[in-house]
Short mmCIF file of C-alpha atoms in Angstrom, two decimals:
data_model
loop_
_atom_site.label_atom_id
_atom_site.label_comp_id
_atom_site.label_asym_id
_atom_site.label_seq_id
_atom_site.Cartn_x
_atom_site.Cartn_y
_atom_site.Cartn_z
CA UNK R 22 20.91 -127.48 -56.76
CA UNK R 23 23.08 -125.43 -59.15
CA UNK R 24 19.93 -124.16 -60.83
CA UNK R 25 18.61 -122.95 -57.48
CA UNK R 26 21.86 -121.17 -56.68
CA UNK R 27 21.82 -119.49 -60.07
CA UNK R 28 18.25 -118.35 -59.44
CA UNK R 29 19.28 -116.86 -56.11
CA UNK R 30 22.31 -115.08 -57.59
CA UNK R 31 20.16 -113.80 -60.42
CA UNK R 32 17.59 -112.52 -57.98
CA UNK R 33 20.26 -110.74 -55.90
CA UNK R 34 21.76 -109.10 -59.02
CA UNK R 35 18.33 -107.92 -60.15
CA UNK R 36 17.50 -106.67 -56.65
CA UNK R 37 20.78 -104.74 -56.27
CA UNK R 38 20.44 -103.26 -59.76
CA UNK R 39 16.85 -102.28 -59.05
CA UNK R 40 17.76 -100.64 -55.74
CA UNK R 41 20.69 -98.70 -57.18
CA UNK R 42 18.51 -97.37 -60.00
CA UNK R 43 15.69 -96.35 -57.68
CA UNK R 44 15.30 -92.57 -57.86
CA UNK R 45 16.21 -90.59 -54.78
CA UNK R 46 14.25 -87.40 -54.48
CA UNK R 47 15.41 -84.05 -53.24
CA UNK R 48 14.44 -83.27 -49.65
CA UNK R 49 12.01 -80.35 -49.71
CA UNK R 50 11.70 -79.80 -45.97
CA UNK R 51 14.66 -80.51 -43.76
CA UNK R 52 12.91 -80.01 -40.43
CA UNK R 53 9.51 -81.10 -39.24
CA UNK R 54 6.62 -78.70 -39.71
CA UNK R 55 3.34 -79.29 -37.95
CA UNK R 56 0.46 -78.02 -40.13
CA UNK R 57 -0.67 -74.47 -39.42
CA UNK R 58 -4.30 -75.43 -39.99
CA UNK R 59 -6.03 -77.72 -37.51
CA UNK R 60 -6.10 -81.43 -38.40
CA UNK R 61 -8.32 -84.06 -36.77
CA UNK R 62 -6.23 -86.25 -34.48
CA UNK R 63 -8.05 -89.31 -35.77
CA UNK R 64 -5.44 -91.71 -34.38
CA UNK R 65 -6.74 -91.14 -30.85
CA UNK R 66 -10.32 -89.91 -31.35
CA UNK R 67 -13.44 -92.00 -30.84
CA UNK R 68 -17.12 -91.59 -31.62
CA UNK R 69 -17.52 -90.28 -28.07
CA UNK R 70 -16.23 -87.02 -26.59
CA UNK R 71 -12.47 -86.69 -26.41
CA UNK R 72 -11.03 -83.53 -24.94
CA UNK R 73 -8.91 -81.84 -22.27
CA UNK R 74 -5.50 -83.09 -23.33
CA UNK R 75 -2.19 -82.69 -21.53
CA UNK R 76 1.38 -83.84 -22.06
CA UNK R 77 3.58 -85.27 -19.33
CA UNK R 78 6.68 -84.13 -21.23
CA UNK R 79 7.97 -82.69 -24.47
CA UNK R 80 8.33 -84.48 -27.80
CA UNK R 81 11.56 -86.46 -27.60
CA UNK R 82 12.84 -88.57 -30.50
CA UNK R 83 9.52 -87.95 -32.27
CA UNK R 84 7.63 -89.65 -29.46
CA UNK R 85 5.29 -88.25 -26.86
CA UNK R 86 2.56 -89.26 -24.47
CA UNK R 87 -0.83 -87.64 -24.25
CA UNK R 88 -3.45 -87.80 -21.51
CA UNK R 89 -7.00 -86.64 -22.13
CA UNK R 90 -10.58 -86.99 -20.89
CA UNK R 91 -12.95 -89.26 -22.74
CA UNK R 92 -16.33 -90.81 -22.04
CA UNK R 93 -15.65 -93.74 -24.43
CA UNK R 94 -15.01 -96.32 -21.70
CA UNK R 95 -18.34 -95.58 -20.05
CA UNK R 96 -20.23 -95.43 -23.36
CA UNK R 97 -20.90 -91.72 -23.02
CA UNK R 98 -21.90 -91.78 -19.37
CA UNK R 99 -18.94 -90.26 -17.55
CA UNK R 100 -15.46 -88.99 -18.35
CA UNK R 101 -12.19 -90.66 -17.40
CA UNK R 102 -8.64 -89.62 -18.09
CA UNK R 103 -6.94 -91.98 -20.54
CA UNK R 104 -3.40 -92.20 -21.94
CA UNK R 105 -1.91 -92.72 -25.39
CA UNK R 106 1.67 -93.07 -26.60
CA UNK R 107 2.33 -91.55 -30.01
CA UNK R 108 5.07 -91.60 -32.59
CA UNK R 109 5.32 -88.84 -35.17
CA UNK R 110 6.53 -89.42 -38.73
CA UNK R 111 7.30 -86.69 -41.23
CA UNK R 112 7.38 -86.84 -45.02
CA UNK R 113 10.21 -84.51 -46.06
CA UNK R 114 8.91 -84.29 -49.60
CA UNK R 115 5.44 -82.88 -49.01
CA UNK R 116 5.66 -81.78 -45.36
CA UNK R 117 2.98 -84.21 -44.17
CA UNK R 118 3.01 -85.59 -40.67
CA UNK R 119 1.50 -88.88 -39.61
CA UNK R 120 0.96 -90.24 -36.13
CA UNK R 121 1.05 -93.80 -34.92
CA UNK R 122 -0.68 -93.93 -31.56
CA UNK R 123 -1.47 -96.69 -29.15
CA UNK R 124 -3.53 -96.62 -26.00
CA UNK R 125 -1.47 -97.29 -22.88
CA UNK R 126 -2.50 -98.57 -19.50
CA UNK R 127 -1.38 -96.56 -16.51
CA UNK R 128 -2.17 -98.67 -13.47
CA UNK R 129 -0.31 -96.53 -10.97
CA UNK R 130 -1.92 -93.21 -11.80
CA UNK R 131 -5.11 -93.48 -13.78
CA UNK R 132 -6.67 -96.29 -11.78
CA UNK R 133 -6.29 -94.10 -8.71
CA UNK R 134 -7.76 -91.04 -10.35
CA UNK R 135 -10.63 -92.35 -12.45
CA UNK R 136 -13.96 -93.10 -10.86
CA UNK R 137 -16.88 -94.67 -12.76
CA UNK R 138 -19.42 -92.47 -10.99
CA UNK R 139 -17.74 -89.10 -11.55
CA UNK R 140 -16.12 -87.07 -14.33
CA UNK R 141 -12.39 -86.39 -14.41
CA UNK R 142 -11.24 -83.47 -16.55
CA UNK R 143 -8.35 -81.21 -17.39
CA UNK R 144 -5.15 -83.13 -16.56
CA UNK R 145 -2.00 -81.06 -16.16
CA UNK R 146 1.48 -82.28 -15.24
CA UNK R 147 3.65 -80.22 -12.97
CA UNK R 148 7.29 -80.92 -12.14
CA UNK R 149 8.22 -78.78 -9.15
CA UNK R 150 11.94 -78.47 -8.54
CA UNK R 151 13.18 -80.69 -5.74
CA UNK R 152 9.70 -82.20 -5.40
CA UNK R 153 8.00 -85.15 -7.01
CA UNK R 154 5.78 -84.84 -10.05
CA UNK R 155 2.15 -83.97 -9.48
CA UNK R 156 -0.77 -84.50 -11.82
CA UNK R 157 -3.38 -81.80 -11.40
CA UNK R 158 -6.92 -82.53 -12.55
CA UNK R 159 -10.52 -81.67 -11.73
CA UNK R 160 -13.33 -83.96 -10.74
CA UNK R 161 -17.00 -83.63 -9.79
CA UNK R 162 -16.82 -86.52 -7.33
CA UNK R 163 -17.87 -84.07 -4.59
CA UNK R 164 -20.93 -82.84 -6.50
CA UNK R 165 -19.27 -79.89 -8.21
CA UNK R 166 -15.96 -79.51 -10.03
CA UNK R 167 -12.97 -79.17 -7.72
CA UNK R 168 -9.24 -79.21 -8.39
CA UNK R 169 -7.24 -82.17 -7.10
CA UNK R 170 -3.72 -83.38 -7.51
CA UNK R 171 -2.16 -86.80 -7.57
CA UNK R 172 1.16 -86.98 -5.76
CA UNK R 173 3.55 -89.38 -7.49
CA UNK R 174 5.58 -89.86 -4.33
CA UNK R 175 2.97 -91.17 -1.92
CA UNK R 176 0.41 -92.04 -4.62
CA UNK R 177 -2.38 -90.14 -2.95
CA UNK R 178 -5.05 -87.80 -4.23
CA UNK R 179 -5.23 -84.46 -2.46
CA UNK R 180 -7.45 -81.47 -2.82
CA UNK R 181 -6.29 -77.86 -2.94
CA UNK R 182 -8.49 -76.40 -0.23
CA UNK R 183 -7.31 -72.84 -0.85
CA UNK R 184 -8.92 -72.84 -4.30
CA UNK R 185 -11.99 -75.02 -4.18
CA UNK R 186 -15.42 -73.62 -3.37
CA UNK R 187 -18.98 -74.87 -3.65
CA UNK R 188 -18.91 -73.59 -7.25
CA UNK R 189 -16.88 -75.12 -10.09
CA UNK R 190 -13.08 -74.84 -10.17
CA UNK R 191 -11.06 -76.56 -12.87
CA UNK R 192 -8.10 -76.49 -15.25
CA UNK R 193 -5.21 -75.65 -12.97
CA UNK R 194 -1.93 -74.69 -14.64
CA UNK R 195 1.39 -73.42 -13.31
CA UNK R 196 3.32 -70.34 -14.43
CA UNK R 197 6.93 -70.69 -13.29
CA UNK R 198 8.05 -67.15 -14.11
CA UNK R 199 5.59 -65.57 -11.68
CA UNK R 200 5.49 -68.65 -9.46
CA UNK R 201 1.72 -68.72 -9.73
CA UNK R 202 -1.07 -71.20 -10.21
CA UNK R 203 -3.87 -70.24 -12.59
CA UNK R 204 -7.27 -71.87 -12.78
CA UNK R 205 -10.83 -71.01 -13.77
CA UNK R 206 -13.95 -70.80 -11.68
CA UNK R 207 -17.60 -69.82 -12.14
CA UNK R 208 -17.99 -68.51 -8.63
CA UNK R 209 -18.98 -65.09 -10.00
CA UNK R 210 -21.47 -66.43 -12.56
CA UNK R 211 -19.45 -66.71 -15.78
CA UNK R 212 -16.19 -68.65 -15.84
CA UNK R 213 -13.16 -66.44 -15.19
CA UNK R 214 -9.43 -67.01 -14.82
CA UNK R 215 -7.91 -66.58 -11.37
CA UNK R 216 -4.43 -66.63 -9.97
CA UNK R 217 -2.88 -67.57 -6.66
CA UNK R 218 0.70 -68.06 -5.57
CA UNK R 219 2.05 -71.47 -6.44
CA UNK R 220 0.69 -73.47 -3.53
CA UNK R 221 3.19 -76.24 -4.10
CA UNK R 222 6.10 -73.93 -3.34
CA UNK R 223 4.65 -71.29 -1.09
CA UNK R 224 1.76 -71.92 1.29
CA UNK R 225 1.90 -68.54 2.99
CA UNK R 226 -0.46 -65.65 2.26
CA UNK R 227 -2.82 -67.42 -0.13
CA UNK R 228 -4.80 -64.77 -1.95
CA UNK R 229 -6.94 -65.53 -4.98
CA UNK R 230 -6.76 -62.78 -7.61
CA UNK R 231 -9.08 -62.16 -10.52
CA UNK R 232 -6.80 -61.68 -13.57
CA UNK R 233 -8.23 -58.53 -15.05
CA UNK R 234 -6.16 -58.47 -18.26
CA UNK R 235 -7.21 -62.02 -19.25
CA UNK R 236 -10.91 -61.96 -18.43
CA UNK R 237 -13.84 -60.57 -20.37
CA UNK R 238 -17.53 -60.13 -19.66
CA UNK R 239 -18.11 -63.60 -21.08
CA UNK R 240 -16.62 -67.02 -20.21
CA UNK R 241 -12.84 -67.32 -20.01
CA UNK R 242 -11.74 -70.88 -19.28
CA UNK R 243 -9.17 -73.63 -19.56
CA UNK R 244 -5.88 -71.74 -19.11
CA UNK R 245 -2.78 -73.74 -20.10
CA UNK R 246 0.65 -72.19 -19.72
CA UNK R 247 3.85 -73.10 -21.56
CA UNK R 248 6.79 -70.87 -20.64
CA UNK R 249 5.38 -67.34 -20.88
CA UNK R 250 2.49 -68.13 -23.21
CA UNK R 251 -0.99 -68.80 -21.89
CA UNK R 252 -3.50 -70.42 -24.23
CA UNK R 253 -7.13 -70.46 -23.12
CA UNK R 254 -10.69 -70.41 -24.45
CA UNK R 255 -13.25 -67.67 -24.43
CA UNK R 256 -16.60 -66.91 -26.03
CA UNK R 257 -15.90 -63.18 -25.87
CA UNK R 258 -16.67 -60.79 -28.72
CA UNK R 259 -14.14 -60.75 -31.57
CA UNK R 260 -14.10 -64.51 -32.10
CA UNK R 261 -15.38 -66.77 -34.85
CA UNK R 262 -18.37 -68.17 -32.95
CA UNK R 263 -18.83 -70.36 -29.87
CA UNK R 264 -15.72 -70.83 -27.77
CA UNK R 265 -12.48 -69.83 -29.52
CA UNK R 266 -8.82 -70.33 -28.67
CA UNK R 267 -6.92 -67.24 -27.52
CA UNK R 268 -3.42 -66.61 -26.27
CA UNK R 269 -1.67 -64.06 -24.13
CA UNK R 270 2.03 -63.35 -23.49
CA UNK R 271 3.47 -62.67 -20.05
CA UNK R 272 5.88 -59.75 -20.05
CA UNK R 273 6.83 -57.10 -17.52
CA UNK R 274 4.86 -58.82 -14.73
CA UNK R 275 1.57 -58.73 -16.66
CA UNK R 276 -0.33 -60.63 -19.36
CA UNK R 277 -0.76 -58.99 -22.75
CA UNK R 278 -4.14 -58.33 -24.30
CA UNK R 279 -5.45 -61.73 -25.51
CA UNK R 280 -5.09 -62.50 -29.23
CA UNK R 281 -7.39 -64.79 -31.18
CA UNK R 282 -5.58 -67.69 -32.90
CA UNK R 283 -7.44 -66.88 -36.13
CA UNK R 284 -9.49 -68.78 -38.69
CA UNK R 285 -6.87 -71.50 -39.36
CA UNK R 286 -7.68 -72.81 -35.88
CA UNK R 287 -11.01 -71.33 -34.77
CA UNK R 288 -14.39 -72.02 -36.34
CA UNK R 289 -18.01 -71.13 -35.74
CA UNK R 290 -18.15 -74.25 -33.53
CA UNK R 291 -16.61 -74.66 -30.07
CA UNK R 292 -12.86 -75.02 -29.65
CA UNK R 293 -11.93 -76.27 -26.23
CA UNK R 294 -9.01 -76.78 -23.77
CA UNK R 295 -5.80 -76.17 -25.74
CA UNK R 296 -2.53 -77.71 -24.58
CA UNK R 297 0.91 -76.92 -25.97
CA UNK R 298 3.89 -79.24 -26.15
CA UNK R 299 7.37 -77.98 -26.90
CA UNK R 300 9.30 -79.62 -29.70
CA UNK R 301 13.01 -80.13 -30.27
CA UNK R 302 14.38 -76.86 -31.68
CA UNK R 303 16.93 -78.62 -33.89
CA UNK R 304 14.34 -80.79 -35.57
CA UNK R 305 10.97 -79.02 -35.45
CA UNK R 306 10.10 -75.62 -36.84
CA UNK R 307 7.02 -75.07 -34.69
CA UNK R 308 5.39 -76.29 -31.52
CA UNK R 309 2.47 -78.69 -31.27
CA UNK R 310 -0.87 -77.53 -29.88
CA UNK R 311 -3.72 -79.95 -29.29
CA UNK R 312 -7.25 -78.82 -28.58
CA UNK R 313 -10.75 -80.22 -28.93
CA UNK R 314 -13.63 -79.12 -31.08
CA UNK R 315 -17.15 -80.22 -31.90
CA UNK R 316 -16.83 -79.09 -35.54
CA UNK R 317 -18.73 -81.40 -37.90
CA UNK R 318 -15.83 -83.16 -39.67
CA UNK R 319 -14.87 -85.26 -36.65
CA UNK R 320 -15.60 -88.79 -35.49
CA UNK R 321 -18.40 -87.71 -33.18
CA UNK R 322 -18.91 -85.36 -30.24
CA UNK R 323 -15.79 -83.46 -29.29
CA UNK R 324 -12.63 -84.62 -31.05
CA UNK R 325 -9.00 -83.74 -30.50
CA UNK R 326 -7.27 -81.68 -33.19
CA UNK R 327 -3.59 -80.85 -33.65
CA UNK R 328 -2.03 -77.76 -35.13
CA UNK R 329 1.41 -76.16 -35.35
CA UNK R 330 1.95 -72.86 -33.58
CA UNK R 331 4.93 -70.56 -33.75
CA UNK R 332 7.85 -71.13 -31.40
CA UNK R 333 8.20 -67.36 -31.36
CA UNK R 334 4.76 -66.25 -30.17
CA UNK R 335 6.49 -64.25 -27.46
CA UNK R 336 8.70 -62.45 -30.01
CA UNK R 337 5.84 -61.81 -32.43
CA UNK R 338 4.03 -59.76 -29.83
CA UNK R 339 6.93 -57.51 -28.83
CA UNK S 9 6.88 -76.12 -85.85
CA UNK S 10 10.40 -77.09 -84.79
CA UNK S 11 9.54 -76.67 -81.13
CA UNK S 12 6.90 -79.36 -81.20
CA UNK S 13 8.57 -81.96 -83.42
CA UNK S 14 7.56 -85.51 -82.58
CA UNK S 15 9.27 -88.88 -83.07
CA UNK S 16 7.57 -89.53 -86.40
CA UNK S 17 8.78 -86.19 -87.74
CA UNK S 18 12.34 -87.02 -86.71
CA UNK S 19 12.21 -90.40 -88.45
CA UNK S 20 10.73 -88.81 -91.55
CA UNK S 21 13.46 -86.16 -91.58
CA UNK S 22 16.10 -88.86 -91.17
CA UNK S 23 14.84 -90.96 -94.07
CA UNK S 24 14.62 -87.85 -96.22
CA UNK S 25 18.17 -87.07 -95.21
CA UNK S 26 19.62 -90.37 -96.30
CA UNK S 27 17.68 -90.20 -99.54
CA UNK S 28 18.74 -86.65 -100.35
CA UNK S 29 22.28 -87.30 -99.19
CA UNK S 30 22.65 -90.06 -101.74
CA UNK S 31 21.64 -87.56 -104.42
CA UNK S 32 23.33 -84.37 -103.26
CA UNK S 33 26.31 -85.75 -101.27
CA UNK S 34 29.61 -84.06 -102.08
CA UNK S 35 33.07 -85.50 -102.04
CA UNK S 36 35.05 -82.32 -101.27
CA UNK S 37 33.94 -81.84 -97.67
CA UNK S 38 36.64 -81.71 -94.96
CA UNK S 39 35.94 -80.06 -91.61
CA UNK S 40 34.14 -77.11 -90.09
CA UNK S 41 33.81 -75.43 -86.75
CA UNK S 42 30.89 -73.37 -85.50
CA UNK S 43 30.38 -71.04 -82.55
CA UNK S 44 26.77 -70.83 -81.40
CA UNK S 45 24.89 -68.99 -78.71
CA UNK S 46 21.21 -69.19 -77.91
CA UNK S 47 18.56 -70.30 -75.52
CA UNK S 48 18.54 -73.38 -73.29
CA UNK S 49 14.94 -74.31 -72.58
CA UNK S 50 14.15 -76.74 -69.74
CA UNK S 51 11.47 -79.34 -70.52
CA UNK S 52 9.69 -82.26 -68.85
CA UNK S 53 10.25 -82.60 -65.09
CA UNK S 54 13.19 -80.20 -65.20
CA UNK S 55 10.80 -77.41 -66.21
CA UNK S 56 7.83 -78.43 -64.02
CA UNK S 57 7.09 -76.32 -60.97
CA UNK S 58 4.86 -78.24 -58.59
CA UNK S 59 6.91 -80.86 -56.71
CA UNK S 60 10.34 -79.65 -55.70
CA UNK S 61 11.24 -83.18 -54.61
CA UNK S 62 11.92 -84.27 -58.20
CA UNK S 63 11.00 -81.34 -60.44
CA UNK S 64 13.53 -78.71 -61.47
CA UNK S 65 11.67 -75.39 -61.21
CA UNK S 66 14.09 -74.31 -63.96
CA UNK S 67 13.66 -71.25 -66.16
CA UNK S 68 14.92 -70.75 -69.70
CA UNK S 69 18.59 -69.77 -69.73
CA UNK S 70 21.42 -69.24 -72.14
CA UNK S 71 23.71 -71.61 -73.97
CA UNK S 72 27.03 -71.30 -75.75
CA UNK S 73 28.88 -73.96 -77.71
CA UNK S 74 31.80 -74.81 -79.93
CA UNK S 75 30.99 -77.47 -82.48
CA UNK S 76 33.67 -79.22 -84.55
CA UNK S 77 32.71 -81.55 -87.41
CA UNK S 78 34.82 -83.57 -89.76
CA UNK S 79 33.51 -85.57 -92.72
CA UNK S 80 34.80 -88.86 -93.92
CA UNK S 81 32.14 -90.19 -96.22
CA UNK S 82 29.58 -88.83 -98.64
CA UNK S 83 26.91 -88.03 -96.07
CA UNK S 84 28.60 -89.00 -92.81
CA UNK S 85 30.91 -87.46 -90.33
CA UNK S 86 31.79 -87.18 -86.71
CA UNK S 87 31.18 -84.24 -84.49
CA UNK S 88 32.62 -83.05 -81.19
CA UNK S 89 30.49 -80.57 -79.27
CA UNK S 90 31.44 -78.53 -76.22
CA UNK S 91 28.32 -76.94 -74.79
CA UNK S 92 27.47 -74.90 -71.75
CA UNK S 93 23.83 -74.36 -70.79
CA UNK S 94 22.50 -72.67 -67.68
CA UNK S 95 19.07 -72.20 -66.14
CA UNK S 96 17.87 -70.00 -63.32
CA UNK S 97 15.63 -71.36 -60.58
CA UNK S 98 12.06 -70.04 -60.75
CA UNK S 99 12.11 -68.41 -57.33
CA UNK S 100 8.56 -67.11 -57.71
CA UNK S 101 7.18 -70.61 -58.33
CA UNK S 102 9.25 -72.08 -55.51
CA UNK S 103 8.03 -69.37 -53.14
CA UNK S 104 4.44 -70.07 -54.18
CA UNK S 105 4.85 -73.82 -53.64
CA UNK S 106 6.28 -73.40 -50.15
CA UNK S 107 3.59 -70.88 -49.20
CA UNK S 108 0.88 -73.26 -50.44
CA UNK S 109 2.25 -76.16 -48.41
CA UNK S 110 2.40 -73.92 -45.35
CA UNK S 111 -1.17 -72.80 -46.08
CA UNK S 112 -0.28 -69.14 -46.18
CA UNK S 113 -0.34 -66.35 -48.74
CA UNK S 114 3.16 -65.04 -48.11
CA UNK S 115 6.00 -65.18 -45.66
CA UNK S 116 8.38 -67.41 -47.62
CA UNK S 117 11.55 -66.00 -49.12
CA UNK S 118 13.68 -67.92 -51.64
CA UNK S 119 17.28 -67.27 -52.63
CA UNK S 120 18.67 -69.48 -55.38
CA UNK S 121 21.45 -69.63 -57.93
CA UNK S 122 21.64 -71.30 -61.36
CA UNK S 123 21.69 -74.80 -62.72
CA UNK S 124 24.29 -75.49 -65.37
CA UNK S 125 25.41 -78.32 -67.61
CA UNK S 126 28.79 -78.15 -69.33
CA UNK S 127 29.09 -81.08 -71.67
CA UNK S 128 31.50 -82.62 -74.12
CA UNK S 129 29.66 -84.85 -76.60
CA UNK S 130 30.79 -87.16 -79.35
CA UNK S 131 28.23 -87.39 -82.14
CA UNK S 132 28.12 -89.46 -85.31
CA UNK S 133 26.43 -87.25 -87.88
CA UNK S 134 24.70 -87.15 -91.22
CA UNK S 135 25.16 -84.20 -93.51
CA UNK S 136 23.37 -83.20 -96.72
CA UNK S 137 24.35 -80.15 -98.73
CA UNK S 138 21.57 -78.50 -100.74
CA UNK S 139 22.72 -75.49 -102.76
CA UNK S 140 24.06 -73.02 -100.19
CA UNK S 141 22.74 -75.04 -97.26
CA UNK S 142 23.89 -78.03 -95.28
CA UNK S 143 21.29 -80.00 -93.34
CA UNK S 144 22.79 -82.01 -90.52
CA UNK S 145 21.59 -84.50 -87.95
CA UNK S 146 23.83 -85.32 -84.99
CA UNK S 147 23.16 -87.75 -82.16
CA UNK S 148 25.44 -89.12 -79.51
CA UNK S 149 26.59 -89.11 -75.95
CA UNK S 150 29.25 -87.63 -73.77
CA UNK S 151 30.04 -86.43 -70.32
CA UNK S 152 28.56 -83.45 -68.55
CA UNK S 153 29.64 -81.49 -65.51
CA UNK S 154 26.32 -80.54 -63.90
CA UNK S 155 25.83 -77.91 -61.27
CA UNK S 156 22.99 -77.80 -58.75
CA UNK S 157 22.33 -74.28 -57.47
CA UNK S 158 22.50 -73.01 -53.95
CA UNK S 159 18.92 -72.77 -52.63
CA UNK S 160 17.85 -71.19 -49.36
CA UNK S 161 14.19 -71.06 -48.31
CA UNK S 162 13.18 -69.13 -45.22
CA UNK S 163 9.86 -68.31 -43.61
CA UNK S 164 9.18 -65.16 -41.64
CA UNK S 165 7.64 -67.17 -38.81
CA UNK S 166 9.29 -70.60 -38.95
CA UNK S 167 12.81 -69.55 -39.90
CA UNK S 168 14.97 -71.63 -42.24
CA UNK S 169 12.89 -74.22 -44.11
CA UNK S 170 15.57 -75.59 -46.43
CA UNK S 171 19.11 -74.88 -47.44
CA UNK S 172 20.81 -76.75 -50.26
CA UNK S 173 24.46 -76.12 -50.96
CA UNK S 174 25.55 -75.90 -54.57
CA UNK S 175 27.05 -79.11 -55.91
CA UNK S 176 28.99 -80.19 -59.01
CA UNK S 177 28.76 -83.74 -60.41
CA UNK S 178 29.75 -85.53 -63.59
CA UNK S 179 27.18 -87.56 -65.44
CA UNK S 180 26.61 -89.21 -68.82
CA UNK S 181 24.69 -87.00 -71.23
CA UNK S 182 22.80 -88.05 -74.35
CA UNK S 183 21.37 -85.81 -77.02
CA UNK S 184 20.74 -85.00 -80.63
CA UNK S 185 20.50 -81.90 -82.77
CA UNK S 186 19.36 -80.70 -86.15
CA UNK S 187 21.59 -78.10 -87.76
CA UNK S 188 21.30 -75.93 -90.84
CA UNK S 189 24.38 -74.20 -92.23
CA UNK S 190 23.88 -71.38 -94.68
CA UNK S 191 27.10 -70.64 -96.55
CA UNK S 192 27.69 -66.95 -97.22
CA UNK S 193 30.81 -67.79 -99.22
CA UNK S 194 33.16 -70.72 -99.69
CA UNK S 195 34.49 -70.61 -96.16
CA UNK S 196 32.03 -68.81 -93.91
CA UNK S 197 28.43 -69.33 -93.03
CA UNK S 198 25.65 -69.03 -90.50
CA UNK S 199 24.57 -71.97 -88.37
CA UNK S 200 21.16 -72.61 -86.84
CA UNK S 201 20.76 -75.39 -84.33
CA UNK S 202 17.85 -77.10 -82.64
CA UNK S 203 18.72 -79.87 -80.20
CA UNK S 204 17.69 -81.80 -77.16
CA UNK S 205 19.80 -83.15 -74.28
CA UNK S 206 19.16 -85.40 -71.31
CA UNK S 207 21.37 -85.79 -68.26
CA UNK S 208 20.50 -87.19 -64.83
CA UNK S 209 23.20 -86.38 -62.32
CA UNK S 210 23.30 -87.71 -58.75
CA UNK S 211 23.85 -84.63 -56.64
CA UNK S 212 25.09 -84.86 -53.08
CA UNK S 213 23.16 -82.98 -50.41
CA UNK S 214 25.90 -81.62 -48.17
CA UNK S 215 23.65 -79.23 -46.26
CA UNK S 216 22.57 -81.55 -43.45
CA UNK S 217 25.86 -83.36 -42.98
CA UNK S 218 24.47 -86.75 -44.01
CA UNK S 219 25.68 -86.59 -47.62
CA UNK S 220 22.48 -88.06 -49.04
CA UNK S 221 22.30 -88.08 -52.81
CA UNK S 222 19.37 -87.27 -55.02
CA UNK S 223 18.73 -87.61 -58.76
CA UNK S 224 17.57 -84.78 -60.90
CA UNK S 225 16.54 -85.31 -64.50
CA UNK S 226 17.76 -82.36 -66.54
CA UNK S 227 16.13 -82.43 -69.97
CA UNK S 228 16.45 -79.37 -72.11
CA UNK S 229 16.22 -78.02 -75.62
CA UNK S 230 18.81 -75.87 -77.29
CA UNK S 231 17.94 -73.26 -79.90
CA UNK S 232 21.05 -71.46 -81.07
CA UNK S 233 22.41 -69.34 -83.85
CA UNK S 234 26.07 -68.93 -84.74
CA UNK S 235 28.94 -68.62 -87.10
CA UNK S 236 30.48 -71.51 -89.03
CA UNK S 237 33.90 -71.68 -90.70
CA UNK S 238 34.94 -74.36 -93.17
CA UNK S 239 38.59 -75.41 -93.32
#
């Protein structure tokens, strides 16, 4: 009995001594830095195609949710939108980030949206003031790609008749500053980016406009807007091969000339559907962008990749 | 030769010392004081410039010391040493490290002050006079007031990456030195010193408000030249 107690006390003394002598290293990075070069988001990727991500909110307390299209559930046959919850951890010594992600069920939304016989792409969350949240997405359930939205209030799927044609329309995104909805369509042959007034706020005088300053002679697709920055893809001249990621800044009622994200993000392979999530300014030094690519170092098909982009893209282009 | 002395060399020197001391030891020794200045050279992790988490990124600096010795036996004595050594931060290496981690060629700017260690050491010593020379070996411990420099790292794109406030902490210091006194006359001489010190202060990081502490091993060599007076 006494011997056991002595063993325990001895163990505690050794443990406390060991802990107090354990070296504490100097913190090298105080705030979180997301790598400036693209990293495979292996925590959520599968051997099938994974792309078209979107975030229902910002990163709060190092946690975020991500929705994206994948054909994993149907063994490569058709694409559904799936959801993951992720937690981000940061090593302050070597500036490495690690994710812990877990797939989440979303009975209320995803079971309504996904259909085994059709493809669902390009989710985008919109939070109109004084209205309920809507989830915009595109689906080919009608034979060609059309834009739909899921209304959180009445849990119904609606189509945006003002936009959809017999050609393909997809990747709707909202720009609050100009109160506009942007999307892409191949109704004129190549995919181009178009703009209409925000149909959720203003249903009068719907006029679809071709956005001259964003489009090129080649394909311009997948617009995604965060504040006054639009990220999109294009296979225009001046890139690194295939589809590349580009961005443009909205200022003085117009979009700036698109800028290529450069070789730290783009490759000779295809980069697809970027989405940007804002991070806490007090804790993160840059914002998180997730996109997909079919570059060869992935798990198979298209994979999601993450990369840090400047919080000051708007300032850098002044 | 001196710069790269190993453990075996030290032991050999020590044995030689005791042996020679028994032959050449003098009875008329009293006390001396020396004033030395020279170089303080960071070594081991304090000098290394790859991982800022536990390495010092320290450059060679300057040292100054007052060294009092009194003798009470044929080849023995005690020594009291007040030393100040400082080291600049290698801003170029730190800039390079941050740029490499951020996967960029430039953009990082580093502002940084100086490390310092001001120590008071008590050393038992051995002393052997040979003609106009005295060979001495001192080893002991003491207390050191260590200073961690202010460091501010910024990036043109990302803004402030790290800011460390300067901090002062006391810590136990251990060290040894080899000294050679060359006597110009009965009272005055020139002193050459080669020594090594180790101190591992726990600095407090006051920059982020949490007051976290971190250890930093400061190991350095001293090479100094000075003036010695016998009294």
